[in-house]
């Protein structure tokens, strides 16, 4: 029984994959109805539920004669299919939730929306207001407008961002597989389901294989990345088979289904998590040895005197990578100064900032509170 792990859970993000609610002919309305029945029961038990649902492309693709796996379809065609399918998807949820006296609200997001702190906070306010009114928010990527640079790319990733956005304690990923296996169950009949993961080590990540499913964009790889993001934020993550009717409810009943990833023991604060995972770095600062030590060993903010060189063009509020003199990246932070301003003040003392620029935003180029340790590879932004 896993009840104990769910004891502190109040707000839950549930990610519903295309493979769960659609097949080659489009949406599977029965499955959507069964899921909404479970959502209703969970709400009756006092949980706040936010859905992240895929299925727009799957719902619209037949109209354009599209066949084949999502990654083989061109972006404009996928976007056109999503434009056709998104309203169908919402209609299906609206009808199914209505059976239980519930209302749905559509939230379409791009990564760019969440990387901008004001838009991020606005999206958060909207979601909180919907929850207050007892409405079920249903999030999807705004597929029709995204280009590569501002895409989440897959809804596993989006669901992890949403978990941070609404500060949920649990992320449930409904998939068309039972969970994480120690090898690919489609190839190896002896593959075993891993019931619990305490820490996402490289060995565990290697178990994910590489293949995506037929209808969804992600495979186990993107699910593990999502689990990593969510657990680092302090939210437990369950990957379960959403095609089996009422599995969602069974999970909350305490049954040991799928794979459960325990929340990190030392979770990141929401803002740091946002810097680590949502903001894309726009440039690089190379620090001298003194500044490197001050930041890494003494937990200090970054001052202009310790910056040796900078790369790239960035604005105030953008994220930049921090590197040592050998070019090794070790942190990421949000800069208080633009690259143009920085070229004029690097290597200078904080007391000189104002006389050089004629103004100053503060002594720190990157305040400690706006900095996260680790490489982009760890944050999957490379
Ligand atoms: N946003 C896409 C859709 O609704 C799904 C992306 C994914 O499969 O993760 O069809």
Coordinates of C-alpha atoms and ligand atoms in Angstrom, one line a residue:
X1 CA 0.0 0.0 0.0
X2 CA 1.2 3.5 -0.8
X3 CA -1.4 5.5 1.0
X4 CA 1.3 7.0 3.2
X5 CA 3.0 8.6 0.2
X6 CA -0.1 10.4 -0.8
X7 CA -1.0 11.6 2.7
X8 CA 0.3 15.1 2.3
X9 CA -1.2 15.5 -1.3
X10 CA -3.8 18.1 -1.9
X11 CA -3.2 19.4 -5.4
X12 CA -2.5 17.0 -8.3
X13 CA -1.5 17.5 -11.9
X14 CA -2.7 14.6 -14.1
X15 CA -1.1 14.2 -17.5
X16 CA -3.1 12.4 -20.0
X17 CA -1.2 11.1 -23.0
X18 CA -2.6 10.8 -26.6
X19 CA -2.1 7.1 -26.4
X20 CA -4.5 6.9 -23.5
X21 CA -7.5 8.8 -24.9
X22 CA -7.2 8.3 -28.7
X23 CA -6.5 5.6 -31.3
X24 CA -5.9 5.9 -35.0
X25 CA -9.5 7.0 -35.6
X26 CA -9.4 9.9 -33.2
X27 CA -10.6 10.5 -29.6
X28 CA -11.8 7.6 -27.5
X29 CA -14.8 9.2 -25.8
X30 CA -15.4 6.2 -23.5
X31 CA -12.0 6.5 -22.1
X32 CA -12.4 10.2 -21.6
X33 CA -15.7 9.6 -19.8
X34 CA -14.1 7.0 -17.5
X35 CA -11.2 9.3 -16.6
X36 CA -13.6 12.2 -15.9
X37 CA -15.6 9.9 -13.6
X38 CA -12.4 9.3 -11.7
X39 CA -11.5 13.0 -11.6
X40 CA -15.0 13.7 -10.2
X41 CA -14.4 11.1 -7.4
X42 CA -11.0 12.5 -6.6
X43 CA -12.5 15.9 -6.3
X44 CA -15.1 14.5 -4.0
X45 CA -12.3 13.2 -1.8
X46 CA -11.0 16.8 -1.6
X47 CA -8.2 16.8 -4.1
X48 CA -7.7 19.8 -6.5
X49 CA -7.1 18.5 -10.0
X50 CA -5.4 20.1 -12.9
X51 CA -5.3 18.1 -16.2
X52 CA -2.6 18.4 -18.8
X53 CA -4.1 16.6 -21.8
X54 CA -2.6 15.7 -25.2
X55 CA -4.8 14.6 -28.0
X56 CA -5.3 17.7 -30.1
X57 CA -3.1 16.3 -32.9
X58 CA -4.6 12.9 -32.6
X59 CA -8.1 14.3 -32.7
X60 CA -7.5 16.3 -35.9
X61 CA -5.1 14.2 -37.9
X62 CA -7.6 12.0 -39.7
X63 CA -9.1 15.1 -41.3
X64 CA -5.8 15.9 -43.0
X65 CA -5.1 12.3 -43.9
X66 CA -2.1 12.1 -41.6
X67 CA -0.8 8.7 -40.6
X68 CA 2.5 7.6 -39.0
X69 CA 4.2 8.6 -35.7
X70 CA 4.1 12.2 -34.6
X71 CA 7.9 12.8 -35.1
X72 CA 7.6 11.8 -38.8
X73 CA 4.9 14.5 -39.4
X74 CA 6.0 18.0 -40.4
X75 CA 5.4 20.8 -37.9
X76 CA 2.9 22.8 -40.0
X77 CA 0.8 19.6 -40.5
X78 CA 0.9 18.9 -36.8
X79 CA -0.1 22.4 -36.1
X80 CA -3.0 22.3 -38.5
X81 CA -4.2 19.0 -37.0
X82 CA -4.0 20.5 -33.5
X83 CA -6.0 23.5 -34.7
X84 CA -8.7 21.1 -35.8
X85 CA -8.4 18.7 -32.9
X86 CA -8.1 21.1 -29.9
X87 CA -11.7 22.2 -29.9
X88 CA -12.8 18.5 -30.2
X89 CA -10.6 17.6 -27.3
X90 CA -12.1 20.3 -25.1
X91 CA -15.6 19.4 -26.3
X92 CA -15.1 15.8 -25.2
X93 CA -13.9 16.9 -21.8
X94 CA -16.6 19.4 -21.4
X95 CA -19.3 16.8 -22.2
X96 CA -17.7 14.1 -19.9
X97 CA -17.2 16.5 -17.0
X98 CA -20.7 17.9 -17.3
X99 CA -22.1 14.4 -16.5
X100 CA -20.8 15.0 -13.0
X101 CA -21.8 18.6 -12.7
X102 CA -18.2 19.8 -13.4
X103 CA -17.0 22.5 -15.7
X104 CA -13.8 22.6 -17.8
X105 CA -11.5 25.5 -18.7
X106 CA -8.9 25.5 -21.5
X107 CA -5.4 26.8 -20.9
X108 CA -3.0 26.8 -23.9
X109 CA 0.6 27.6 -23.1
X110 CA 3.9 27.9 -24.8
X111 CA 7.3 27.6 -23.1
X112 CA 7.8 31.3 -23.8
X113 CA 4.8 32.2 -21.7
X114 CA 6.3 30.4 -18.7
X115 CA 9.8 31.7 -19.2
X116 CA 8.5 35.3 -18.8
X117 CA 8.0 35.8 -15.0
X118 CA 5.0 38.1 -15.4
X119 CA 3.2 35.8 -17.8
X120 CA 4.2 32.9 -15.6
X121 CA 2.6 34.6 -12.6
X122 CA -0.5 35.5 -14.6
X123 CA -1.0 32.0 -15.8
X124 CA -0.6 30.9 -12.2
X125 CA -3.2 33.4 -11.0
X126 CA -5.7 32.2 -13.7
X127 CA -5.2 28.6 -12.7
X128 CA -5.6 29.4 -9.0
X129 CA -8.8 31.4 -9.7
X130 CA -10.2 28.5 -11.7
X131 CA -9.4 26.1 -8.8
X132 CA -11.1 28.4 -6.3
X133 CA -14.2 28.3 -8.4
X134 CA -14.1 24.5 -8.6
X135 CA -13.5 24.4 -12.3
X136 CA -11.2 21.8 -13.9
X137 CA -8.3 23.5 -15.8
X138 CA -7.2 21.5 -18.8
X139 CA -3.8 22.6 -20.1
X140 CA -2.2 21.8 -23.5
X141 CA 0.6 23.3 -25.5
X142 CA -0.6 26.0 -27.8
X143 CA 0.4 23.9 -30.7
X144 CA -0.8 26.1 -33.5
X145 CA 1.6 29.0 -32.6
X146 CA 4.7 27.4 -31.3
X147 CA 8.0 27.3 -33.2
X148 CA 10.9 25.2 -32.1
X149 CA 12.5 27.8 -29.8
X150 CA 9.4 28.2 -27.7
X151 CA 8.1 24.7 -27.6
X152 CA 7.8 22.5 -24.6
X153 CA 7.9 19.8 -27.3
X154 CA 6.0 17.2 -25.4
X155 CA 3.3 17.3 -22.8
X156 CA 5.4 15.2 -20.3
X157 CA 7.6 18.3 -20.0
X158 CA 4.7 20.6 -19.9
X159 CA 3.1 18.6 -17.1
X160 CA 6.2 19.0 -15.0
X161 CA 6.3 22.7 -15.6
X162 CA 2.6 22.9 -14.7
X163 CA 3.4 21.0 -11.5
X164 CA 5.8 23.7 -10.5
X165 CA 3.4 26.4 -11.8
X166 CA 0.6 25.4 -9.5
X167 CA 2.8 24.0 -6.8
X168 CA 1.2 20.6 -6.8
X169 CA 2.4 17.9 -4.5
X170 CA 1.8 15.1 -7.0
X171 CA 2.2 14.5 -10.7
X172 CA 0.4 11.5 -12.2
X173 CA 1.4 10.6 -15.8
X174 CA -1.2 8.4 -17.4
X175 CA 0.5 6.5 -20.2
X176 CA -0.2 3.6 -22.4
X177 CA 2.5 1.5 -20.7
X178 CA 2.4 0.2 -17.1
X179 CA 5.4 2.2 -15.8
X180 CA 9.2 2.1 -16.0
X181 CA 10.7 -1.4 -16.7
X182 CA 14.3 -2.4 -16.1
X183 CA 14.5 -3.1 -19.9
X184 CA 12.1 -2.6 -22.9
X185 CA 9.1 -4.9 -22.3
X186 CA 8.3 -4.9 -26.0
X187 CA 11.6 -6.7 -26.7
X188 CA 12.3 -8.5 -23.5
X189 CA 9.6 -10.7 -22.0
X190 CA 11.5 -10.9 -18.7
X191 CA 11.5 -7.2 -18.2
X192 CA 10.4 -6.2 -14.7
X193 CA 8.4 -3.2 -13.7
X194 CA 10.1 -0.9 -11.2
X195 CA 7.7 -0.1 -8.5
X196 CA 9.6 2.7 -6.7
X197 CA 12.4 5.0 -7.6
X198 CA 14.0 6.9 -4.8
X199 CA 16.5 8.9 -6.9
X200 CA 16.7 9.2 -10.6
X201 CA 20.3 8.1 -11.3
X202 CA 21.9 7.8 -14.7
X203 CA 21.4 3.9 -14.5
X204 CA 17.7 4.4 -14.1
X205 CA 17.6 7.0 -16.9
X206 CA 19.3 4.4 -19.1
X207 CA 16.4 2.0 -18.6
X208 CA 14.1 4.3 -20.5
X209 CA 15.2 3.2 -24.0
X210 CA 14.6 5.7 -26.8
X211 CA 11.4 4.7 -28.6
X212 CA 8.3 6.9 -28.6
X213 CA 4.8 5.4 -28.8
X214 CA 2.6 5.5 -31.9
X215 CA 0.4 8.4 -31.0
X216 CA 2.2 10.5 -28.4
X217 CA 5.3 12.6 -28.9
X218 CA 7.2 11.3 -25.9
X219 CA 8.3 7.9 -24.8
X220 CA 9.7 6.8 -21.4
X221 CA 12.6 9.2 -21.8
X222 CA 10.5 12.3 -21.7
X223 CA 8.5 10.8 -18.8
X224 CA 11.6 10.3 -16.8
X225 CA 12.7 13.9 -17.5
X226 CA 9.4 15.1 -16.3
X227 CA 9.6 12.9 -13.2
X228 CA 13.1 14.4 -12.5
X229 CA 11.8 17.9 -12.8
X230 CA 8.7 17.3 -10.7
X231 CA 10.5 15.4 -7.9
X232 CA 13.3 18.0 -7.7
X233 CA 10.5 20.5 -7.1
X234 CA 9.3 18.3 -4.3
X235 CA 6.3 16.6 -6.0
X236 CA 6.1 12.8 -6.1
X237 CA 5.5 11.5 -9.6
X238 CA 3.6 8.3 -10.6
X239 CA 3.6 6.8 -14.1
X240 CA 0.7 4.5 -14.5
X241 CA -1.2 2.8 -17.3
X242 CA -4.1 5.1 -18.1
X243 CA -5.7 2.8 -20.5
X244 CA -6.8 0.4 -17.8
X245 CA -10.1 1.7 -16.5
X246 CA -10.1 3.4 -13.1
X247 CA -6.3 3.0 -12.6
X248 CA -6.2 6.6 -11.5
X249 CA -8.6 5.9 -8.7
X250 CA -6.8 2.7 -7.7
X251 CA -3.6 4.7 -7.3
X252 CA -5.3 7.0 -4.9
X253 CA -6.8 4.0 -3.1
X254 CA -3.2 3.1 -2.3
X255 CA -2.7 0.3 -4.7
X256 CA 0.9 -0.3 -5.8
X257 CA 0.5 0.6 -9.5
X258 CA 3.1 1.6 -12.0
X259 CA 6.2 3.4 -10.9
X260 CA 6.3 5.9 -8.2
X261 CA 9.2 8.4 -8.0
X262 CA 9.7 9.8 -4.5
X263 CA 10.0 13.6 -4.1
X264 CA 13.5 14.9 -3.6
X265 CA 14.6 15.1 0.0
X266 CA 16.0 18.5 -0.5
X267 CA 13.6 20.1 -3.0
X268 CA 14.2 23.3 -4.9
X269 CA 12.2 26.4 -4.1
X270 CA 9.6 27.2 -6.9
X271 CA 11.5 30.2 -8.2
X272 CA 14.8 28.3 -8.4
X273 CA 13.1 25.5 -10.1
X274 CA 11.7 27.9 -12.6
X275 CA 15.1 29.3 -13.3
X276 CA 16.6 25.8 -13.7
X277 CA 14.0 24.3 -15.9
X278 CA 11.9 26.9 -17.6
X279 CA 14.3 29.7 -18.6
X280 CA 16.5 29.1 -21.6
X281 CA 20.0 30.5 -21.2
X282 CA 20.7 33.3 -23.7
X283 CA 24.4 33.8 -23.0
X284 CA 27.4 32.9 -21.0
X285 CA 29.5 34.6 -18.3
X286 CA 33.1 33.3 -17.7
X287 CA 34.2 33.9 -14.1
X288 CA 37.7 34.3 -12.8
X289 CA 38.9 31.9 -10.1
X290 CA 38.0 34.2 -7.2
X291 CA 34.4 34.7 -8.3
X292 CA 34.1 31.0 -9.0
X293 CA 35.1 30.2 -5.5
X294 CA 32.9 32.9 -4.0
X295 CA 29.9 31.6 -5.8
X296 CA 30.5 27.8 -5.5
X297 CA 32.2 27.6 -2.1
X298 CA 30.9 30.6 -0.2
X299 CA 27.4 30.9 -1.7
X300 CA 27.9 34.5 -2.8
X301 CA 26.1 36.6 -5.4
X302 CA 28.0 37.5 -8.6
X303 CA 29.6 40.9 -8.8
X304 CA 31.0 42.6 -11.9
X305 CA 34.7 42.4 -10.7
X306 CA 34.7 38.6 -10.9
X307 CA 33.5 38.4 -14.5
X308 CA 36.3 37.7 -16.9
X309 CA 34.4 37.6 -20.2
X310 CA 30.9 37.3 -21.6
X311 CA 29.4 35.6 -24.6
X312 CA 26.1 36.2 -26.4
X313 CA 23.5 39.0 -26.4
X314 CA 21.0 39.1 -23.6
X315 CA 18.6 41.4 -21.9
X316 CA 18.0 42.2 -18.2
X317 CA 16.0 39.3 -16.8
X318 CA 17.4 36.7 -19.2
X319 CA 19.1 33.5 -18.0
X320 CA 22.8 33.0 -18.6
X321 CA 25.2 30.1 -18.0
X322 CA 28.1 30.6 -15.5
X323 CA 31.4 29.0 -16.5
X324 CA 34.8 28.8 -15.0
X325 CA 38.0 30.0 -16.8
X326 CA 38.2 26.6 -18.6
X327 CA 34.7 27.1 -20.0
X328 CA 33.1 24.5 -17.7
X329 CA 29.6 25.4 -16.9
X330 CA 28.6 25.1 -13.2
X331 CA 25.6 27.3 -12.7
X332 CA 22.8 29.3 -14.3
X333 CA 21.3 32.6 -13.2
X334 CA 19.1 35.5 -14.1
X335 CA 21.1 38.6 -14.9
X336 CA 20.3 42.1 -13.6
X337 CA 22.2 43.7 -16.5
X338 CA 22.1 43.5 -20.3
X339 CA 25.1 42.1 -22.2
X340 CA 25.6 45.7 -23.6
X341 CA 25.8 47.1 -20.1
X342 CA 28.0 44.2 -18.9
X343 CA 30.6 44.8 -21.5
X344 CA 31.2 48.2 -20.0
X345 CA 31.3 47.1 -16.3
X346 CA 32.9 43.7 -16.2
X347 CA 36.1 43.6 -14.1
X348 CA 35.1 46.8 -12.4
X349 CA 34.2 47.4 -8.7
X350 CA 30.5 47.7 -7.7
X351 CA 31.2 51.3 -6.6
X352 CA 32.1 52.1 -10.2
X353 CA 28.9 50.8 -11.8
X354 CA 26.9 54.0 -11.5
X355 CA 29.6 56.3 -12.7
X356 CA 30.2 54.2 -15.8
X357 CA 26.6 53.5 -16.7
X358 CA 25.0 56.6 -15.2
X359 CA 22.6 54.4 -13.2
X360 CA 22.6 51.1 -11.5
X361 CA 20.2 48.2 -10.8
X362 CA 22.1 46.9 -7.9
X363 CA 25.6 45.7 -6.9
X364 CA 25.0 42.2 -8.0
X365 CA 25.1 41.1 -11.6
X366 CA 23.3 37.9 -10.5
X367 CA 21.8 37.8 -7.1
X368 CA 22.3 34.6 -5.2
X369 CA 18.5 34.0 -5.0
X370 CA 18.4 34.1 -8.8
X371 CA 21.1 31.4 -9.3
X372 CA 21.0 27.6 -9.5
X373 CA 24.0 25.3 -9.3
X374 CA 24.5 22.6 -11.9
X375 CA 24.9 22.3 -15.7
X376 CA 22.4 22.8 -18.4
X377 CA 22.7 19.1 -19.1
X378 CA 21.2 18.4 -15.7
X379 CA 18.4 20.8 -16.5
X380 CA 17.9 19.4 -19.9
X381 CA 18.2 22.7 -21.6
X382 CA 21.0 21.7 -24.0
Ligands
LIG1 N1 0.2 18.9 -27.6 C1 0.0 17.7 -28.4 C2 -1.4 17.3 -28.6 O1 -2.3 17.8 -27.9 C3 0.6 16.5 -27.7 C4 2.1 16.5 -27.5 C5 2.5 15.2 -26.8 O2 2.1 14.1 -27.4 O3 3.2 15.2 -25.8 O4 -1.7 16.6 -29.5

